[in-house]
Coordinates of C-alpha atoms and ligand atoms in Angstrom, one line a residue:
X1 CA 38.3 44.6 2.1
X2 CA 37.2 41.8 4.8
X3 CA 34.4 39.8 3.2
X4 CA 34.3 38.1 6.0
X5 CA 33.7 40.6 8.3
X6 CA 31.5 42.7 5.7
X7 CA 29.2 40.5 3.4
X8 CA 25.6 39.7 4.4
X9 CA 22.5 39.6 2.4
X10 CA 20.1 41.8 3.2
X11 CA 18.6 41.1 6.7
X12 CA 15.0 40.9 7.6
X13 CA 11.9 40.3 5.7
X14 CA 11.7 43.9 4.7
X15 CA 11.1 44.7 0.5
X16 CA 14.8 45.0 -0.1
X17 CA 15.7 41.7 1.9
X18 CA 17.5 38.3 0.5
X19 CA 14.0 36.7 1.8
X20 CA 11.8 38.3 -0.7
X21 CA 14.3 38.9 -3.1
X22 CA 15.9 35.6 -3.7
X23 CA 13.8 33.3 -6.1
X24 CA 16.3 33.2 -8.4
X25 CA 18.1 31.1 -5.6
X26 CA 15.3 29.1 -5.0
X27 CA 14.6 28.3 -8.6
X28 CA 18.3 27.2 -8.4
X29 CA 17.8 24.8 -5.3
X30 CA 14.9 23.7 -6.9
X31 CA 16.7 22.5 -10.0
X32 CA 19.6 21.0 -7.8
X33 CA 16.8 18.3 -6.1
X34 CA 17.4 15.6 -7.9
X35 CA 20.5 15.5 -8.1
X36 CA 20.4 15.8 -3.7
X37 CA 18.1 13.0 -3.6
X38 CA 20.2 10.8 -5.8
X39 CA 23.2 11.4 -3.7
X40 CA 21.5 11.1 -0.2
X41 CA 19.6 8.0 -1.5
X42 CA 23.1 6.6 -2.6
X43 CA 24.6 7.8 1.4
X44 CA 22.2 6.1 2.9
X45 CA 22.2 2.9 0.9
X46 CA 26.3 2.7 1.5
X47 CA 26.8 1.5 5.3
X48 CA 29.1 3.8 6.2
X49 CA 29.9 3.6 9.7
X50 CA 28.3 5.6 12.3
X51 CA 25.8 6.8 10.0
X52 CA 22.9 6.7 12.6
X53 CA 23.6 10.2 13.6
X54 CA 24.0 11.6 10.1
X55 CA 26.3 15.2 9.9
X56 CA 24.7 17.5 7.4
X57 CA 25.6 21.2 6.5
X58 CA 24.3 23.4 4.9
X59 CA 27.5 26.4 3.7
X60 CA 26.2 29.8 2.8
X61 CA 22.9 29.2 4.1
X62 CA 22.0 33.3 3.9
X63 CA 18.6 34.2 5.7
X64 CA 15.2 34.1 4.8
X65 CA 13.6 30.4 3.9
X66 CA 15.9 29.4 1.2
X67 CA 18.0 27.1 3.3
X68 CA 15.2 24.9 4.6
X69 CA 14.4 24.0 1.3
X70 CA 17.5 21.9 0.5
X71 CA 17.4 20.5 4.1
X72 CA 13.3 19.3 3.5
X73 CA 14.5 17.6 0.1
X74 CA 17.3 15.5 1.9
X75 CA 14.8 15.0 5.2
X76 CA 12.3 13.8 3.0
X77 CA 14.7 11.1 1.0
X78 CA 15.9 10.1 4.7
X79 CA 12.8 9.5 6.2
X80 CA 11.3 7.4 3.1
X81 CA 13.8 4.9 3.2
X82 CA 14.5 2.5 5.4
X83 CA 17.6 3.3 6.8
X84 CA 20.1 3.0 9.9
X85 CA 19.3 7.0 10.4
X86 CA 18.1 7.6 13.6
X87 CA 18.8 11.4 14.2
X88 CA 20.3 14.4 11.8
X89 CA 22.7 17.0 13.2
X90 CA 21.9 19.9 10.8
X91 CA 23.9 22.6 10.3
X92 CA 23.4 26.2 9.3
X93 CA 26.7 28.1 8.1
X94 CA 27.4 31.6 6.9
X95 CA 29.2 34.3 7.4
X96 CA 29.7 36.6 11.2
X97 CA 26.9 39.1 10.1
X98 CA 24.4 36.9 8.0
X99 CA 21.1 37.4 9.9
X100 CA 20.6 33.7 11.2
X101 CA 17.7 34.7 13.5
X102 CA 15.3 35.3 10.7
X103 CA 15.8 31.3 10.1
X104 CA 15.8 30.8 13.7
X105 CA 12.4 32.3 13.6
X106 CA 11.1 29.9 10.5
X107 CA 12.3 27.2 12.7
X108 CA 9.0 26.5 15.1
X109 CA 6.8 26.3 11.7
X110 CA 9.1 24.5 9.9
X111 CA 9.2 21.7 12.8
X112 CA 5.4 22.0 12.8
X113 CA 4.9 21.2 9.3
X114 CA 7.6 18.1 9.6
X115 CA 5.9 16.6 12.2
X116 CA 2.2 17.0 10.9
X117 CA 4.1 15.5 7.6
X118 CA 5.2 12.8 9.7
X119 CA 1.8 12.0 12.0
X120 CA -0.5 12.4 8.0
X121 CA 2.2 9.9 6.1
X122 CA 0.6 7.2 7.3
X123 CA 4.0 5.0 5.3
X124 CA 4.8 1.8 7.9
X125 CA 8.1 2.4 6.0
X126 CA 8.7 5.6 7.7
X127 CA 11.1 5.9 10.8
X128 CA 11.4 8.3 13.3
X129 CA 14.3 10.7 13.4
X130 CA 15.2 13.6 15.0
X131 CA 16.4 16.4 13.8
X132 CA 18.9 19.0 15.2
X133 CA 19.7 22.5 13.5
X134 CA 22.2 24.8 14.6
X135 CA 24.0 27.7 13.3
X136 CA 27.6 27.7 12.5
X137 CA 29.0 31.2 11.7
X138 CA 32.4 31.5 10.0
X139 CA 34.0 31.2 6.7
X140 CA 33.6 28.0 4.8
X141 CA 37.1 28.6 3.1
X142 CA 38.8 27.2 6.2
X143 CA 37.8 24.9 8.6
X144 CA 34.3 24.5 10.8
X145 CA 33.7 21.7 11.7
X146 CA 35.4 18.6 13.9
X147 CA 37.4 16.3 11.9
X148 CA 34.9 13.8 10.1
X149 CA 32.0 14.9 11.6
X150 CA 30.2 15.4 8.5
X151 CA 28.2 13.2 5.9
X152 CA 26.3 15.3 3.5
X153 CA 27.5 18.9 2.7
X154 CA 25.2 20.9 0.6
X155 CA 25.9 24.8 -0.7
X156 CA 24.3 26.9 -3.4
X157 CA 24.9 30.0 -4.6
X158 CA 28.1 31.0 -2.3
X159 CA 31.0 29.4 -3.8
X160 CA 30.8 32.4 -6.5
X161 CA 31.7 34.8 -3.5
X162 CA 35.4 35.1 -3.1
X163 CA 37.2 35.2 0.1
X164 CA 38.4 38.5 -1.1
X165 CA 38.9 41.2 -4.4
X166 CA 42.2 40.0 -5.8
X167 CA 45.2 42.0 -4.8
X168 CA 46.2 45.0 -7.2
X169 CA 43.3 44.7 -9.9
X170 CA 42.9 47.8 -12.3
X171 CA 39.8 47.4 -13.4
X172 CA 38.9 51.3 -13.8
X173 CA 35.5 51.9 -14.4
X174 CA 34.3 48.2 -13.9
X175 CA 33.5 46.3 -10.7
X176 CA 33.5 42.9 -11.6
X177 CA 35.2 40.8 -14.7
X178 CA 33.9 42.3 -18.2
X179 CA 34.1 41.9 -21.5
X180 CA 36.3 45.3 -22.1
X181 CA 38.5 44.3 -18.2
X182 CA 42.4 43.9 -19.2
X183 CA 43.3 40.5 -19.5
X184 CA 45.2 40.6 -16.0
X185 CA 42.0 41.0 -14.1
X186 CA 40.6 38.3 -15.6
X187 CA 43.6 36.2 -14.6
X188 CA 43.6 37.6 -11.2
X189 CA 40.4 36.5 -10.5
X190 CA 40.4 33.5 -11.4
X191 CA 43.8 32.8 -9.5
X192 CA 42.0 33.9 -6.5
X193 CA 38.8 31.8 -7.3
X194 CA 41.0 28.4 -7.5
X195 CA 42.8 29.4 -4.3
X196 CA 39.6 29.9 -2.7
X197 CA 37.9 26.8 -4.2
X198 CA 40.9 24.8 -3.2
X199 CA 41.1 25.8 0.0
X200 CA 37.0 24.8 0.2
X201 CA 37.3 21.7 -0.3
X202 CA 40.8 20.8 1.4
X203 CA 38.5 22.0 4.6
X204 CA 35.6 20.1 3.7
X205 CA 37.7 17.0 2.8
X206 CA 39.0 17.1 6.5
X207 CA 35.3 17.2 8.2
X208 CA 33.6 14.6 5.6
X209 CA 33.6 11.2 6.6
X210 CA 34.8 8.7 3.9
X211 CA 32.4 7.9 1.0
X212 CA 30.4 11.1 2.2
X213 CA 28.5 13.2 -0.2
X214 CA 28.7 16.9 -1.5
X215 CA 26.0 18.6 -3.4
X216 CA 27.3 22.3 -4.5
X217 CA 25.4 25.0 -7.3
X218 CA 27.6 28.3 -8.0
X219 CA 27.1 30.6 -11.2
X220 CA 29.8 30.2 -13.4
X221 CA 30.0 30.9 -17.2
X222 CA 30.1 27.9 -20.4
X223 CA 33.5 29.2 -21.4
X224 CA 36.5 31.1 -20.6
X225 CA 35.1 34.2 -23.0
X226 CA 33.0 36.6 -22.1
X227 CA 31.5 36.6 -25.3
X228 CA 27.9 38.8 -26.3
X229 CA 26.0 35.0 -26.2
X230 CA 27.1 34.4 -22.5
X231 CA 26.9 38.2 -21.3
X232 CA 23.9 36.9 -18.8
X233 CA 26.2 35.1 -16.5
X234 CA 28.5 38.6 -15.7
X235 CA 26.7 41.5 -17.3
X236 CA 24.3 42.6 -14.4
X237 CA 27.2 44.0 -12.7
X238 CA 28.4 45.7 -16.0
X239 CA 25.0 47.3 -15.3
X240 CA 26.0 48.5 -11.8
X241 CA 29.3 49.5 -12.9
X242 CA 27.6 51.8 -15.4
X243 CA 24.9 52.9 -12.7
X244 CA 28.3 53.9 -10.5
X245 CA 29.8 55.6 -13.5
X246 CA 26.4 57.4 -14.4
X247 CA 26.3 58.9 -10.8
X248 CA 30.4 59.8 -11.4
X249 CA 28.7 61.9 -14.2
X250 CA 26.4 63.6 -11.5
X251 CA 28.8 64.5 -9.3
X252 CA 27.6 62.2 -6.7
X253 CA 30.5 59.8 -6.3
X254 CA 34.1 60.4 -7.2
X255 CA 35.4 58.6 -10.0
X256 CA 38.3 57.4 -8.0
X257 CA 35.9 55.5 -5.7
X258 CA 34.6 54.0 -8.3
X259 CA 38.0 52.6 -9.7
X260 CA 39.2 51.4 -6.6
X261 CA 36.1 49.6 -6.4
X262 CA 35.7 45.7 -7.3
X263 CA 33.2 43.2 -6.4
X264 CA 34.6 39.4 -4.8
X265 CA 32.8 37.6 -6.7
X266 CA 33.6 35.3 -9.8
X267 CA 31.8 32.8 -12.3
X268 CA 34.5 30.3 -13.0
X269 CA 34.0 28.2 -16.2
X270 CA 33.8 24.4 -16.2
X271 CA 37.3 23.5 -17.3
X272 CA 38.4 25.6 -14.2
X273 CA 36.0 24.1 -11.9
X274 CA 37.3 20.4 -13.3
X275 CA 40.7 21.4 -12.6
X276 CA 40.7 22.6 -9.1
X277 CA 38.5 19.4 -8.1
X278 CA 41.5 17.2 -9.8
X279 CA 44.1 18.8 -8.3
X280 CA 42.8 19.4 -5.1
X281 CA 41.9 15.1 -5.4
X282 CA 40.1 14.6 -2.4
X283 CA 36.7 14.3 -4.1
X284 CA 35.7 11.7 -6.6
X285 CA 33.2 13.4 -9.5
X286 CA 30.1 11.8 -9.8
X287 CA 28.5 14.5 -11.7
X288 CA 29.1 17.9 -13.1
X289 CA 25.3 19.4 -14.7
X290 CA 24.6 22.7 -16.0
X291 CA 21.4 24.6 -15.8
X292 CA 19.9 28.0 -16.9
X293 CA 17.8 30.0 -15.0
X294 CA 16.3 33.3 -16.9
X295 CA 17.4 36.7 -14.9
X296 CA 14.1 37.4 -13.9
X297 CA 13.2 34.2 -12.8
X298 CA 9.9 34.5 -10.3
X299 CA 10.4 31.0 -8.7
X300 CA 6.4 30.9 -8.9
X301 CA 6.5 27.7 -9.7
X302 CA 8.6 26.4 -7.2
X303 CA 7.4 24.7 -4.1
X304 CA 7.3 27.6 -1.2
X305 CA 5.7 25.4 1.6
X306 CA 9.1 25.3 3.8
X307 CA 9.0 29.0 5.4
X308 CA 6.8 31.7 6.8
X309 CA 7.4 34.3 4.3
X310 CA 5.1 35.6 2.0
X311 CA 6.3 36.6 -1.8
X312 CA 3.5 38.0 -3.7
X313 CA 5.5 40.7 -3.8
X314 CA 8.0 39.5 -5.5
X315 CA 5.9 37.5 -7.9
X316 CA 4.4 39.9 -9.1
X317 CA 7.7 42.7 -9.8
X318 CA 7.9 43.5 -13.2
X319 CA 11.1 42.0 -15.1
X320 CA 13.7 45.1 -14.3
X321 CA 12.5 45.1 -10.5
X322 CA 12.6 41.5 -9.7
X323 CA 16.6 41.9 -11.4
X324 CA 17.3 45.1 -9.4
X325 CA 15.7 43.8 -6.2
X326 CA 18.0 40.4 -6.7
X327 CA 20.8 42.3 -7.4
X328 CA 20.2 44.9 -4.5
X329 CA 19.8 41.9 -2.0
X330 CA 23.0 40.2 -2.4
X331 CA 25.2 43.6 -3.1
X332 CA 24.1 46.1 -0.7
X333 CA 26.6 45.4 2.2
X334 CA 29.2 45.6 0.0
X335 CA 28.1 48.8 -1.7
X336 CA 27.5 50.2 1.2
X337 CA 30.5 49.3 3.1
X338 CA 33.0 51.3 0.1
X339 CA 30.6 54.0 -1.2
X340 CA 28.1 54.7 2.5
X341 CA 24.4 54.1 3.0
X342 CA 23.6 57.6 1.2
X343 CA 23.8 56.5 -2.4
X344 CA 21.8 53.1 -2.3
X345 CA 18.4 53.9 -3.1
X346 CA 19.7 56.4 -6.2
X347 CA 22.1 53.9 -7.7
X348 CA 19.6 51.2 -7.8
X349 CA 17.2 53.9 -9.1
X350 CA 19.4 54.1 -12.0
X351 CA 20.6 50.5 -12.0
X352 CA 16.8 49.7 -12.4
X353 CA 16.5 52.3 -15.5
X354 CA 19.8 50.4 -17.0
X355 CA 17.9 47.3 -16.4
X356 CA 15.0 47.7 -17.9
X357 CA 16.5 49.2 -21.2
X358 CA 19.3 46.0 -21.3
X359 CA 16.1 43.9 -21.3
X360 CA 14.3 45.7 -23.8
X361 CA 16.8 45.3 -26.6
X362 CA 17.8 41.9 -25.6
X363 CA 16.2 38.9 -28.1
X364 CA 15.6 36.8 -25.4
X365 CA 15.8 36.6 -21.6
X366 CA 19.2 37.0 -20.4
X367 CA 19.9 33.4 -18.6
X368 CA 22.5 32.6 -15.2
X369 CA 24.5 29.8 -15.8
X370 CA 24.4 27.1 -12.8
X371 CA 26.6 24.7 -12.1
X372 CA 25.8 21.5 -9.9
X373 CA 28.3 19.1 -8.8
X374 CA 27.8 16.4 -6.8
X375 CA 30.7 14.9 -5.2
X376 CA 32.2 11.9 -3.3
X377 CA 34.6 11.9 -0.7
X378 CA 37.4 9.4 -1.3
X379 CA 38.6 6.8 0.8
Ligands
SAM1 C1 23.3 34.3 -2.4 S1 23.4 33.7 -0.8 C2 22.9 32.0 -1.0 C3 22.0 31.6 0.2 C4 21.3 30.3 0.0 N1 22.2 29.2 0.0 C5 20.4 30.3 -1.2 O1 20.7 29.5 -2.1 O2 19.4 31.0 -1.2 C6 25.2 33.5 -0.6 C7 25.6 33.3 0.8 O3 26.9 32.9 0.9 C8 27.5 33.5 2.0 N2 28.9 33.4 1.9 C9 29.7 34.0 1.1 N3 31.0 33.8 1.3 C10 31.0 32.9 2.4 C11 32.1 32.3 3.2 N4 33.3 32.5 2.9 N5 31.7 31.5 4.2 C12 30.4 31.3 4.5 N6 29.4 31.9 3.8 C13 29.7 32.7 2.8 C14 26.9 34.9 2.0 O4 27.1 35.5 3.2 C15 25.5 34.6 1.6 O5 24.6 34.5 2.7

């Protein structure tokens, strides 16, 4: 399967797209801003050379609103400060087929609101800068941008997305690592998530300047077990493969499809994350912080004054529909691309019934596990 050519989140602003369905994202970003603004205030205070025109990027940007949040938070900490910052070349990356025109068409309010911002701050302290966004499309698991062209790299929620299923996985009946998968598919995964995660970074370390900063959130698990107390972080997609396996049962997908089907996606566990970034060496680890954030997180109390989309609706979904409509969002190329368009709306049907009993016999909300690491680029 090409991931590259075949993963997108769901395009549009429509009920199923990443735009309305993506607050557990944004609760994740949200959680990540301190940690940007400690490492943007520490870039700017550094003097590295030809900072003036500052490089940023954001990698896995998706559509929807999502991105210009991360990019407000380091705006804001640039403008603040005094600082040698005169104008930010912004980048937007994602994959061939991600929708980047819904952003494109946030863009004009988003300018709007930075310049009223700017006229209403009334701070003597606060330069002018201008700011330059453009889209990048390709994969961020080899290189995309000119040799040190880049000071501040942010990504969240990507790095989880492989740059393909491993080879040769029998994982009959699953679609994604599980508690009951054999112990080789566990191993192939995670093989394929250190290639992938080494290869990220040797690109990255290329296109950062020196002493340049790298905010990155993924999922990932606490340990290497996938015990009962850390099913959260990989059992929704236990869930779909019982939802695939309960329409095997219906006779309206073969089982074989089902088998040969695997998600590329892994949540590595910190001692893996730790020992890619030490053998890979270009980066220096100024922190590694771990966050929850509950499966049905609404994101109603994050700050949504950064786009033009409205989310009542998904405020107010109940629990198993704000889960499903998540899940749908981020899975639905894929699961289209291996099984065709005609059993969507059914699987999630029954993915949403599997949902809702999962939560009702849990004890308390199932929880992601986030990873944030903020990094330095070594001299
Ligand atoms: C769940 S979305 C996260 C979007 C946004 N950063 C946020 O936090 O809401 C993950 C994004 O990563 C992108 N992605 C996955 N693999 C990628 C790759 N190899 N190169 C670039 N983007 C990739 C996907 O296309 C998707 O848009």
């Amino acid at each position: 399967m090409q991931v590259v050519q075949i993963l997108h989140m769901n395009k549009g602003d429509g009920q199923t797209s990443y735009a309305r369905n993506s607050t557990v994202q944004r609760k994740s970003i949200s959680i990540s801003k301190p940690i940007i603004e400690k490492a943007v205030l520490e870039l700017v205070g550094s003097n590295i050379m030809g900072i003036e025109s500052m490089g940023i990027a954001d990698l896995g940007c998706s559509s929807g609103p999502n991105t210009l949040l991360p990019i407000s938070h380091i705006i804001d900490v640039i403008h603040a400060k005094p600082s040698e910052v005169t104008e930010l070349r912004v980048s937007l990356n994602d994959l061939f087929s991600n929708d980047f025109s819904s952003i494109f068409m946030s863009l004009p309010s988003f300018y709007n609101k930075r310049k009223q911002d700017y006229d209403n701050g009334g701070d003597p302290n606060q330069h002018a800068i201008n700011i330059y966004i453009s889209a990048v499309p390709g994969s961020f698991y080899g290189p995309l941008f000119p040799r040190n062209s880049l000071h501040f790299v942010h990504s969240s929620f990507s790095l989880h997305w492989l740059s393909q299923v491993p080879n040769g996985l029998d994982n009959k009946g699953k679609c994604s690592i599980s508690k009951s998968s054999p112990k080789c598919v566990l191993s192939a995964y995670s093989m394929q998530f250190q290639k992938d995660f080494s290869d990220f970074l040797r690109s990255r370390a290329q296109e950062t300047v020196d002493g340049g900063r790298m905010v990155l959130s993924l999922m990932g698990r606490p340990s290497f077990d996938l015990t009962t107390e850390h099913e959260g972080t990989f059992y929704q997609f236990e869930l779909l493969a019982q939802a695939l396996m309960a329409m095997v049962s219906k006779g309206l997908i073969e089982e074989e499809k089902v088998n040969s089907f695997n998600m590329p996606y892994y949540t590595p566990y910190p001692e893996e994350l730790n020992l890619v970034l030490d053998k890979e060496g270009s980066f220096i680890k100024d922190c590694i912080e771990t966050f929850e954030v509950e499966w049905h997180s609404s994101g109603a109390d994050i700050n949504r004054n950064v786009g033009t989309f409205d989310d009542d609706q998904t405020i107010t979904s109940s629990g198993q529909r704000l889960v499903t409509n998540t899940v749908r969002a981020v899975t639905e190329s894929i699961l289209e691309f291996h099984f065709g368009k005609g059993i969507i709306d059914v699987l999630f049907q029954i993915f949403e019934e599997l949902v809702s009993e999962y939560l009702s016999n849990c004890t308390t909300t199932p929880k992601y596990t986030i990873f944030v690491i903020s990094l330095i680029k070594k001299n």
